[in-house]
């Protein structure tokens, strides 16, 4: 027998011995487990709860019944026939559209479409896998460099979803030993990220720096890290964060400051670069810039911008980046082109600001409740009653206006509203007509006392079992 064959024989013997040990351990463990099970009384067979028995489903059914009783059609999931911007087409009819995030009209810009088609021809549709696995595409790097340039910081990283961006970044940076303090009206995605992180959570009154400081003064020094989250433009109310005051507080209390710019990029600042430009603040005084690619850049996805160290940590440890497919190259190309347009055509931001101010002023003149709105990209018309808000949205379609309601539980009952998204392409005539139609329709609904108060709750509860039974058949 040769030395080589003898070595192979020894290796085979060691493997066989190891397998025998593993089998013996498994058999011994199995016997012990069976013995323990035999000593325990038999457990009742667990029945899985059916989805139509869930309280969440029953709430949905109850909402449908209530809508049927007062004759309200579902305003959500309206189907559009073509690209939606300042106008849209549904079922062959054109509407003035106030339900689009396309603030700077990049969604239908010929250059964006051209660059997107070029990206498809070069890269196909998908990144195919996580960027760690499938590798980079040049357009990913270019987009992240462009975002870092917009914010005047070291680097940026993109995620496939704006919602995922908040969830992944917050849960990566914060943990059970940490504390997150947030504005009470923060995005749901930030709340989801906090929950996943396991960090302690506190909130402060909306845009109230004194309220935040009161929270900070009561804190124990036991927390490892503290993160404060605000938004540039608040998506439900259309007001803007008092960023200079938050930055000053950061200098005294030593927390990380995260600013969600989803509705601020392209909106605030002389050239649309966002909150820091609006206030003339050094962007490096904010630790974490977060934003989405689905609004001003009319693509899909989200980003974090900040120091190189921050981005390196997220690229290495954020599950939503490491384990998720990379941003589709075509979406990255579209977003990159949107940023080019933002830089090259600041007039679009100026036109948006003019239109937002006009809508706000006309709405106030018409006696509409615009809440906290400051006349930028979002102007709410607060209706109060959820059923009334839905019906107002439906009736506005008859006037050629598409604006969607925001109802409970997205906002507290009593604060339901129509939310008007303004774009640089809306005409003065479209804005004036939308405001006039809204005021006229809302007044008529109020005079009819149309709303939740007109629903016969006793009859609704009687109908509930019948509707649930029908849903099962």
XYZ file of N, CA and C in Angstrom, residues 108-360:
759
model
N -42.761 62.053 -16.469
C -43.032 61.996 -17.913
C -42.013 62.796 -18.706
N -40.922 63.161 -18.080
C -39.905 63.924 -18.799
C -39.239 63.040 -19.859
N -39.118 63.511 -21.096
C -38.539 62.682 -22.176
C -37.131 62.195 -21.865
N -36.335 63.018 -21.179
C -34.968 62.607 -20.875
C -34.942 61.443 -19.889
N -35.820 61.490 -18.902
C -35.902 60.390 -17.938
C -36.279 59.096 -18.650
N -37.281 59.171 -19.513
C -37.707 57.979 -20.248
C -36.590 57.442 -21.143
N -35.868 58.352 -21.779
C -34.777 57.938 -22.672
C -33.674 57.221 -21.894
N -33.277 57.792 -20.751
C -32.215 57.180 -19.946
C -32.667 55.848 -19.362
N -33.933 55.755 -19.000
C -34.454 54.494 -18.465
C -34.407 53.400 -19.524
N -34.779 53.742 -20.758
C -34.744 52.759 -21.843
C -33.314 52.327 -22.140
N -32.388 53.274 -22.087
C -30.975 52.926 -22.299
C -30.485 51.962 -21.220
N -30.922 52.185 -19.971
C -30.506 51.302 -18.877
C -31.054 49.896 -19.064
N -32.293 49.790 -19.545
C -32.863 48.469 -19.816
C -32.067 47.756 -20.901
N -31.728 48.474 -21.959
C -30.966 47.866 -23.048
C -29.594 47.396 -22.576
N -29.007 48.120 -21.635
C -27.651 47.784 -21.184
C -27.639 46.753 -20.063
N -28.557 46.931 -19.064
C -28.487 46.116 -17.852
C -29.641 45.124 -17.692
N -30.655 45.223 -18.557
C -31.861 44.435 -18.329
C -32.716 45.113 -17.276
N -33.648 44.350 -16.712
C -34.573 44.941 -15.749
C -34.046 44.876 -14.324
N -33.551 43.738 -13.909
C -33.260 43.493 -12.501
C -31.770 43.482 -12.207
N -31.431 43.819 -10.943
C -30.055 43.645 -10.460
C -29.777 42.182 -10.128
N -30.815 41.354 -10.142
C -30.734 39.884 -10.039
C -30.519 39.357 -8.629
N -29.817 40.089 -7.795
C -29.552 39.627 -6.429
C -29.061 40.812 -5.613
N -28.751 40.546 -4.357
C -28.138 41.574 -3.530
C -26.883 42.100 -4.217
N -26.607 43.367 -4.025
C -25.405 43.935 -4.662
C -24.131 43.301 -4.129
N -24.183 42.715 -2.942
C -23.023 41.995 -2.429
C -22.781 40.724 -3.219
N -23.875 40.129 -3.720
C -23.782 38.857 -4.433
C -23.647 39.077 -5.935
N -24.522 39.941 -6.476
C -24.563 40.139 -7.926
C -23.590 41.198 -8.404
N -22.991 41.941 -7.481
C -22.049 42.979 -7.869
C -22.734 44.295 -8.177
N -21.934 45.337 -8.366
C -22.438 46.673 -8.654
C -22.816 46.816 -10.124
N -23.690 47.773 -10.392
C -23.868 48.299 -11.726
C -23.392 49.740 -11.662
N -22.805 50.225 -12.696
C -22.222 51.566 -12.674
C -23.242 52.608 -12.238
N -24.485 52.416 -12.642
C -25.509 53.412 -12.352
C -25.836 53.480 -10.857
N -25.644 52.388 -10.121
C -25.837 52.427 -8.670
C -24.841 53.393 -8.034
N -23.602 53.252 -8.410
C -22.538 54.088 -7.841
C -22.763 55.552 -8.224
N -23.116 55.796 -9.461
C -23.342 57.166 -9.931
C -24.496 57.821 -9.173
N -25.571 57.062 -8.951
C -26.715 57.611 -8.231
C -26.334 57.964 -6.798
N -25.617 57.079 -6.133
C -25.237 57.344 -4.745
C -24.269 58.516 -4.644
N -23.390 58.652 -5.600
C -22.488 59.809 -5.612
C -23.268 61.102 -5.834
N -24.270 61.053 -6.698
C -25.091 62.236 -6.966
C -25.889 62.648 -5.730
N -26.422 61.667 -4.996
C -27.171 61.972 -3.781
C -26.261 62.584 -2.723
N -25.061 62.040 -2.568
C -24.098 62.608 -1.615
C -23.759 64.050 -1.987
N -23.663 64.321 -3.282
C -23.378 65.686 -3.747
C -24.524 66.629 -3.417
N -25.769 66.171 -3.610
C -26.935 67.005 -3.294
C -26.886 67.451 -1.839
N -26.549 66.529 -0.934
C -26.552 66.825 0.489
C -25.222 67.357 1.014
N -24.209 67.396 0.170
C -22.928 67.914 0.609
C -22.283 67.075 1.685
N -22.443 65.744 1.578
C -21.876 64.825 2.560
C -20.977 63.808 1.860
N -20.404 62.899 2.634
C -19.397 61.978 2.102
C -19.959 60.952 1.129
N -21.084 60.352 1.485
C -21.535 59.174 0.736
C -23.029 58.955 0.933
N -23.563 58.026 0.166
C -24.972 57.644 0.275
C -25.106 56.175 -0.105
N -26.227 55.563 0.292
C -26.537 54.193 -0.089
C -28.017 54.113 -0.417
N -28.355 53.359 -1.454
C -29.746 53.246 -1.902
C -30.334 51.882 -1.548
N -31.614 51.890 -1.242
C -32.377 50.688 -0.930
C -33.505 50.542 -1.950
N -34.095 49.358 -2.021
C -35.111 49.099 -3.044
C -36.481 49.669 -2.691
N -36.640 50.178 -1.482
C -37.936 50.693 -1.044
C -37.714 51.840 -0.075
N -38.527 52.888 -0.187
C -38.450 53.975 0.772
C -38.827 53.507 2.161
N -39.870 52.707 2.266
C -40.304 52.158 3.560
C -39.180 51.319 4.164
N -38.588 50.468 3.340
C -37.502 49.604 3.806
C -36.302 50.418 4.267
N -36.081 51.580 3.674
C -34.933 52.400 4.045
C -34.983 52.771 5.514
N -36.132 53.266 5.970
C -36.268 53.600 7.390
C -36.172 52.365 8.277
N -36.854 51.300 7.878
C -36.842 50.079 8.681
C -35.420 49.532 8.810
N -34.721 49.440 7.690
C -33.388 48.832 7.695
C -32.364 49.701 8.418
N -32.388 51.001 8.161
C -31.379 51.879 8.755
C -31.550 51.990 10.268
N -32.768 52.219 10.727
C -33.002 52.394 12.163
C -32.721 51.101 12.918
N -33.189 49.970 12.381
C -32.978 48.702 13.079
C -31.517 48.271 13.043
N -30.759 48.765 12.075
C -29.327 48.455 12.018
C -28.543 49.261 13.053
N -28.876 50.530 13.189
C -28.085 51.428 14.032
C -28.482 51.384 15.505
N -29.736 51.011 15.781
C -30.239 51.059 17.151
C -30.558 49.658 17.656
N -30.479 49.493 18.978
C -30.747 48.186 19.578
C -31.411 48.334 20.936
N -31.568 47.225 21.662
C -32.285 47.232 22.947
C -31.674 48.141 24.009
N -30.413 48.505 23.880
C -29.777 49.388 24.862
C -29.950 50.862 24.510
N -30.672 51.146 23.421
C -30.725 52.498 22.875
C -32.119 53.113 23.000
N -32.209 54.394 22.637
C -33.466 55.140 22.717
C -33.677 55.919 21.427
N -34.902 55.851 20.911
C -35.299 56.666 19.765
C -36.407 57.609 20.217
N -36.231 58.902 19.945
C -37.242 59.912 20.255
C -37.693 60.495 18.923
N -38.999 60.576 18.707
C -39.483 61.001 17.397
C -40.661 61.952 17.512
N -40.836 62.754 16.468
C -42.019 63.596 16.355
C -43.262 62.704 16.342
N -44.335 63.152 16.974
C -45.537 62.308 17.073
C -46.169 62.011 15.720
N -45.843 62.796 14.680
C -46.432 62.586 13.362
C -45.437 61.953 12.385
N -44.481 61.216 12.886
C -43.440 60.630 12.029
C -44.034 59.542 11.142
N -43.338 59.245 10.032
C -43.783 58.205 9.104
C -43.907 56.841 9.795
N -44.868 56.052 9.346
C -45.061 54.707 9.882
C -43.816 53.836 9.691
N -43.099 54.045 8.612
C -41.894 53.232 8.355
C -40.847 53.444 9.440
N -40.747 54.655 9.975
C -39.812 54.903 11.070
C -40.261 54.167 12.328
N -41.557 54.171 12.595
C -42.077 53.435 13.752
C -41.787 51.941 13.622
N -41.925 51.423 12.402
C -41.635 49.999 12.174
C -40.152 49.709 12.410
N -39.287 50.614 11.994
C -37.851 50.430 12.217
C -37.499 50.454 13.690
N -38.130 51.353 14.434
C -37.884 51.426 15.874
C -38.317 50.117 16.546
N -39.505 49.647 16.178
C -40.020 48.406 16.768
C -39.079 47.243 16.490
N -38.611 47.144 15.245
C -37.724 46.032 14.897
C -36.389 46.137 15.620
N -35.932 47.352 15.900
C -34.632 47.529 16.560
C -34.653 47.054 18.007
N -35.830 47.091 18.637
C -35.915 46.748 20.053
C -35.557 47.900 20.967
N -35.281 49.066 20.407
C -34.909 50.230 21.210
C -36.110 50.763 21.980
N -35.832 51.448 23.073
C -36.883 52.163 23.779
C -37.365 53.316 22.896
N -38.625 53.715 23.083
C -39.205 54.746 22.217
C -39.921 55.799 23.050
N -39.689 57.059 22.698
C -40.423 58.182 23.266
C -40.834 59.092 22.113
N -41.911 59.839 22.308
C -42.300 60.804 21.283
C -42.399 62.189 21.904
N -42.323 63.216 21.052
C -42.528 64.580 21.517
C -43.606 65.236 20.667
N -44.210 66.288 21.185
C -45.300 66.967 20.491
C -44.818 67.482 19.142
N -45.713 67.468 18.181
C -45.362 67.772 16.798
C -44.618 69.095 16.659
N -43.419 68.987 16.115
C -42.578 70.144 15.783
C -42.356 71.067 16.987
N -42.346 70.487 18.164
C -42.238 71.251 19.408
C -40.873 70.965 20.041
N -39.955 71.886 19.856
C -38.596 71.694 20.359
C -38.573 71.654 21.884
N -39.402 72.471 22.521
C -39.466 72.467 23.984
C -39.935 71.113 24.503
N -40.876 70.497 23.793
C -41.354 69.176 24.191
C -40.235 68.145 24.084
N -39.446 68.223 23.004
C -38.306 67.303 22.860
C -37.300 67.517 23.980
N -37.013 68.771 24.297
C -36.030 69.033 25.354
C -36.531 68.518 26.698
N -37.839 68.631 26.927
C -38.394 68.110 28.181
C -38.177 66.607 28.291
N -38.320 65.901 27.157
C -38.066 64.460 27.150
C -36.592 64.188 27.426
N -35.721 64.927 26.771
C -34.276 64.715 26.927
C -33.828 64.948 28.371
N -34.420 65.915 29.036
C -34.019 66.242 30.408
C -34.368 65.140 31.396
N -35.356 64.328 31.057
C -35.791 63.277 31.986
C -35.072 61.952 31.766
N -34.164 61.912 30.784
C -33.576 60.631 30.400
C -32.505 60.165 31.362
N -32.440 58.866 31.508
C -31.341 58.245 32.231
C -30.114 58.223 31.334
N -28.951 58.216 31.935
C -27.705 58.147 31.160
C -27.369 56.725 30.763
N -28.274 55.797 31.046
C -27.983 54.388 30.784
C -28.031 54.036 29.302
N -28.714 54.851 28.489
C -28.845 54.515 27.076
C -27.496 54.623 26.372
N -27.230 53.632 25.548
C -25.980 53.610 24.791
C -25.979 54.667 23.690
N -27.070 54.744 22.920
C -27.202 55.695 21.817
C -28.590 56.318 21.869
N -28.678 57.564 21.423
C -29.974 58.246 21.337
C -30.120 58.805 19.930
N -31.263 58.517 19.301
C -31.575 58.996 17.954
C -32.858 59.812 18.002
N -32.840 60.997 17.397
C -34.032 61.834 17.268
C -34.409 61.902 15.788
N -35.696 61.661 15.485
C -36.154 61.621 14.090
C -37.218 62.686 13.861
N -37.009 63.485 12.817
C -38.002 64.476 12.375
C -38.141 64.364 10.861
N -39.128 65.060 10.309
C -39.301 65.109 8.853
C -39.069 66.523 8.353
N -38.585 66.641 7.121
C -38.408 67.956 6.521
C -39.755 68.588 6.256
N -40.527 68.003 5.330
C -41.922 68.372 5.103
C -42.774 67.207 5.603
N -43.704 67.490 6.496
C -44.547 66.427 7.048
C -45.630 66.050 6.052
N -45.709 64.758 5.764
C -46.507 64.275 4.642
C -48.005 64.385 4.856
N -48.461 64.421 6.085
C -49.897 64.508 6.349
C -50.374 65.946 6.537
N -49.479 66.812 7.004
C -49.895 68.162 7.368
C -49.271 69.258 6.515
N -48.180 68.961 5.825
C -47.608 69.939 4.917
C -46.834 71.055 5.588
N -46.504 70.916 6.880
C -45.642 71.905 7.529
C -44.212 71.386 7.548
N -43.280 72.208 7.980
C -41.870 71.835 7.903
C -41.222 71.880 9.285
N -40.211 71.043 9.468
C -39.519 70.940 10.752
C -38.735 72.216 11.039
N -38.685 72.580 12.321
C -37.875 73.710 12.777
C -36.438 73.225 12.936
N -35.785 72.987 11.808
C -34.495 72.306 11.823
C -33.408 73.057 12.594
N -33.295 74.389 12.474
C -32.252 75.080 13.251
C -32.368 74.827 14.750
N -33.585 74.791 15.250
C -33.782 74.559 16.681
C -33.382 73.145 17.076
N -33.680 72.176 16.219
C -33.292 70.788 16.516
C -31.772 70.625 16.466
N -31.132 71.316 15.526
C -29.671 71.256 15.437
C -29.037 71.861 16.684
N -29.588 72.982 17.169
C -29.057 73.614 18.379
C -29.194 72.677 19.567
N -30.334 71.990 19.656
C -30.552 71.049 20.749
C -29.569 69.885 20.661
N -29.300 69.446 19.453
C -28.334 68.350 19.235
C -26.963 68.716 19.791
N -26.566 69.971 19.641
C -25.242 70.404 20.104
C -25.131 70.350 21.626
N -26.266 70.406 22.341
C -26.239 70.405 23.810
C -26.517 69.042 24.424
N -27.240 68.176 23.692
C -27.648 66.906 24.288
C -26.979 65.691 23.652
N -26.227 65.883 22.574
C -25.410 64.797 22.050
C -26.146 63.605 21.496
N -27.250 63.836 20.763
C -27.948 62.733 20.105
C -27.654 62.751 18.608
N -27.970 61.636 17.949
C -27.962 61.622 16.484
C -29.266 62.245 15.996
N -29.175 63.075 14.976
C -30.363 63.685 14.377
C -30.586 63.105 12.990
N -31.769 62.539 12.781
C -32.141 61.943 11.494
C -33.296 62.749 10.908
N -33.143 63.188 9.648
C -34.175 63.976 8.985
C -34.702 63.203 7.788
N -35.995 62.940 7.805
C -36.675 62.236 6.717
C -37.084 63.280 5.672
N -36.419 63.233 4.509
C -36.612 64.231 3.458
C -37.502 63.732 2.326
N -38.338 62.731 2.594
C -39.142 62.130 1.530
C -39.910 63.176 0.729
N -40.496 64.164 1.426
C -41.306 65.177 0.749
C -40.596 66.532 0.692
N -39.281 66.540 0.940
C -38.532 67.801 0.974
C -37.602 67.982 -0.217
N -37.009 66.886 -0.701
C -36.092 66.981 -1.830
C -36.839 67.496 -3.056
N -36.300 68.528 -3.682
C -36.947 69.142 -4.829
C -37.991 70.168 -4.440
N -38.269 70.274 -3.151
C -39.349 71.133 -2.663
C -38.801 72.327 -1.884
N -37.938 72.069 -0.907
C -37.392 73.119 -0.059
C -36.042 73.596 -0.582
N -35.747 74.856 -0.331
C -34.472 75.423 -0.763
C -34.562 76.053 -2.138
N -33.725 77.046 -2.378
C -33.767 77.777 -3.649
C -33.567 76.868 -4.844
N -32.724 75.852 -4.700
C -32.484 74.921 -5.801
C -33.042 73.535 -5.515
N -33.899 73.438 -4.484
C -34.582 72.178 -4.201
C -33.750 71.126 -3.510
N -32.651 71.518 -2.867
C -31.794 70.518 -2.225
C -32.311 70.073 -0.856
N -33.361 70.730 -0.371
C -33.992 70.230 0.837
C -33.893 71.156 2.028
N -34.111 70.580 3.223
C -34.245 71.355 4.454
C -33.016 72.176 4.783
N -31.844 71.598 4.613
C -30.634 72.324 4.996
C -30.457 73.577 4.144
N -30.800 73.475 2.842
C -30.686 74.637 1.971
C -31.755 75.674 2.328
N -32.933 75.224 2.667
C -34.024 76.122 3.048
C -33.623 76.993 4.230
N -32.939 76.409 5.203
C -32.555 77.131 6.414
C -31.126 77.663 6.395
N -30.342 77.295 5.377
C -28.946 77.722 5.340
C -28.097 77.047 6.389
N -28.327 75.749 6.605
C -27.619 74.965 7.621
C -26.538 74.119 6.957
N -25.422 73.945 7.626
C -24.395 73.018 7.153
C -24.982 71.605 7.197
N -25.109 70.917 6.057
C -25.743 69.586 6.056
C -25.013 68.558 6.898
N -23.745 68.804 7.201
C -22.986 67.845 8.016
C -23.363 67.927 9.502
N -24.177 68.914 9.857
C -24.652 68.985 11.237
C -25.811 68.024 11.480
N -26.331 67.439 10.423
C -27.364 66.398 10.540
C -26.659 65.058 10.340
N -26.883 64.134 11.257
C -26.145 62.867 11.218
C -26.637 61.939 10.114
N -27.954 61.912 9.904
C -28.531 60.954 8.957
C -29.571 61.664 8.098
N -29.320 61.720 6.805
C -30.311 62.207 5.843
C -30.987 60.993 5.222
N -32.302 60.964 5.289
C -33.054 59.872 4.673
C -34.017 60.462 3.655
N -34.253 59.749 2.570
C -35.228 60.208 1.597
C -35.689 59.078 0.702
N -36.638 59.399 -0.167
C -37.161 58.414 -1.106
C -36.906 58.866 -2.534
N -36.919 57.900 -3.445
C -36.683 58.174 -4.864
C -37.979 58.243 -5.657
N -39.119 58.107 -4.977
C -40.403 57.968 -5.674
C -41.138 59.283 -5.869
N -40.582 60.378 -5.397
C -41.299 61.645 -5.472
C -40.627 62.580 -6.469
N -39.724 63.411 -6.021
C -39.072 64.347 -6.944
C -38.377 63.630 -8.093
N -37.780 62.471 -7.834
C -37.067 61.765 -8.901
C -37.921 60.715 -9.599
N -39.195 60.594 -9.199
C -40.172 59.750 -9.922
C -39.649 58.366 -10.271
N -39.019 57.726 -9.314
C -38.539 56.365 -9.513
C -39.131 55.510 -8.394
N -38.313 54.691 -7.775
C -38.768 53.878 -6.641
C -37.544 53.508 -5.827
N -37.699 53.513 -4.505
C -36.574 53.180 -3.641
C -36.350 54.277 -2.621
N -35.265 54.134 -1.866
C -34.934 55.124 -0.849
C -33.439 55.222 -0.670
N -33.010 56.178 0.159
C -31.573 56.380 0.350
C -31.290 56.920 1.738
N -30.071 56.681 2.184
C -29.487 57.298 3.365
C -28.220 58.005 2.915
N -28.033 59.247 3.360
C -26.821 60.001 3.039
C -26.209 60.518 4.331
N -24.878 60.566 4.370
C -24.193 61.039 5.573
C -22.706 60.795 5.484
N -22.094 60.523 6.615
C -20.649 60.299 6.657
C -20.290 58.971 6.002
N -19.030 58.848 5.597
C -18.578 57.599 4.992
C -18.703 56.443 5.975
N -18.414 56.723 7.248
C -18.506 55.656 8.256
C -19.937 55.147 8.384
N -20.914 56.068 8.397
C -22.319 55.657 8.473
C -22.690 54.756 7.303
N -22.330 55.154 6.113
C -22.693 54.376 4.922
C -21.987 53.033 4.916
N -20.735 52.991 5.352
C -20.011 51.720 5.421
C -20.702 50.747 6.375
N -21.183 51.261 7.510
C -21.886 50.408 8.472
C -23.158 49.848 7.853
N -23.933 50.701 7.195
C -25.191 50.246 6.601
C -24.950 49.236 5.483
N -23.937 49.460 4.664
C -23.651 48.514 3.578
C -23.177 47.170 4.108
N -22.606 47.169 5.304
C -22.107 45.919 5.877
C -23.146 45.201 6.726
N -24.024 45.969 7.412
C -24.860 45.365 8.438
C -26.365 45.541 8.262
N -26.818 46.462 7.443
C -28.262 46.685 7.309
C -28.892 45.549 6.512
N -29.768 44.780 7.164
C -30.359 43.616 6.505
C -31.094 43.966 5.228
N -31.750 45.120 5.211
C -32.504 45.525 4.029
C -31.638 45.846 2.840
N -30.329 46.002 3.064
C -29.391 46.183 1.962
C -28.643 44.883 1.666
N -28.104 44.266 2.708
C -27.262 43.077 2.536
C -28.050 41.912 1.952
N -29.302 41.727 2.423
C -30.066 40.547 2.051
C -31.174 40.833 1.039
N -31.236 42.040 0.533
C -32.290 42.390 -0.417
C -31.684 42.626 -1.796
N -32.462 42.331 -2.830
C -31.996 42.551 -4.192
C -31.631 44.011 -4.378
N -30.637 44.280 -5.185
C -30.232 45.650 -5.452
C -31.300 46.406 -6.228
N -31.263 47.732 -6.109
C -32.193 48.583 -6.846
C -32.105 48.266 -8.336
N -33.259 48.093 -8.983
C -33.268 47.791 -10.415
C -32.499 48.885 -11.169
N -31.584 48.524 -12.061
C -30.791 49.531 -12.779
C -31.641 50.571 -13.500
N -32.786 50.164 -14.039
C -33.635 51.118 -14.739
C -34.174 52.169 -13.764
N -34.487 51.764 -12.523
C -34.962 52.715 -11.529
C -33.838 53.643 -11.077
N -32.640 53.090 -10.950
C -31.500 53.921 -10.579
C -31.210 54.956 -11.666
N -31.301 54.536 -12.918
C -31.053 55.464 -14.029
C -32.095 56.576 -14.063
N -33.364 56.222 -13.816
C -34.426 57.230 -13.806
C -34.215 58.226 -12.674
N -33.873 57.730 -11.493
C -33.647 58.614 -10.352
C -32.449 59.520 -10.583
N -31.395 58.968 -11.144
C -30.194 59.761 -11.428
C -30.515 60.898 -12.395
N -31.325 60.605 -13.398
C -31.710 61.640 -14.363
C -32.591 62.691 -13.701
N -33.462 62.253 -12.792
C -34.279 63.200 -12.045
C -33.425 64.176 -11.248
N -32.329 63.688 -10.646
C -31.419 64.564 -9.911
C -30.716 65.541 -10.850
N -30.388 65.085 -12.053
C -29.775 65.976 -13.040
C -30.731 67.116 -13.397
N -32.001 66.788 -13.578
C -33.003 67.808 -13.898
C -33.165 68.777 -12.737
N -33.174 68.247 -11.518
C -33.269 69.086 -10.328
C -32.145 70.120 -10.304
N -30.937 69.676 -10.598
C -29.780 70.576 -10.568
C -29.812 71.581 -11.720
N -30.246 71.128 -12.876
C -30.171 71.955 -14.091
C -31.347 72.925 -14.229
N -32.505 72.585 -13.633
C -33.701 73.401 -13.836
C -34.340 73.796 -12.499
N -33.711 74.705 -11.756
C -34.290 75.132 -10.473
C -35.635 75.837 -10.629
N -35.975 76.237 -11.857
C -37.257 76.891 -12.078
C -38.420 75.968 -11.731
N -38.208 74.658 -11.869
C -39.281 73.716 -11.527
C -39.624 73.822 -10.039
N -38.601 73.927 -9.201
C -38.839 74.092 -7.769
C -39.539 75.416 -7.493
N -39.141 76.468 -8.196
C -39.779 77.772 -8.023
C -41.248 77.722 -8.429
N -41.533 77.033 -9.532
C -42.927 76.904 -9.983
C -43.753 76.101 -8.981
N -43.159 75.061 -8.431
C -43.843 74.262 -7.417
C -44.186 75.122 -6.207
N -43.228 75.921 -5.758
C -43.459 76.775 -4.593
C -44.572 77.781 -4.877
N -44.577 78.358 -6.067
C -45.625 79.313 -6.443
C -46.992 78.643 -6.433
N -47.071 77.440 -6.986
C -48.351 76.723 -7.035
C -48.834 76.317 -5.643
N -47.901 75.877 -4.810
C -48.278 75.507 -3.447
C -48.811 76.693 -2.663
N -48.155 77.833 -2.806
C -48.605 79.044 -2.113
C -49.978 79.478 -2.619
N -50.177 79.376 -3.939
C -51.467 79.753 -4.522
C -52.582 78.855 -3.999
N -52.355 77.544 -3.989
C -53.388 76.623 -3.511
C -53.733 76.936 -2.061
N -52.725 77.136 -1.235
C -52.963 77.393 0.181
C -53.766 78.674 0.379
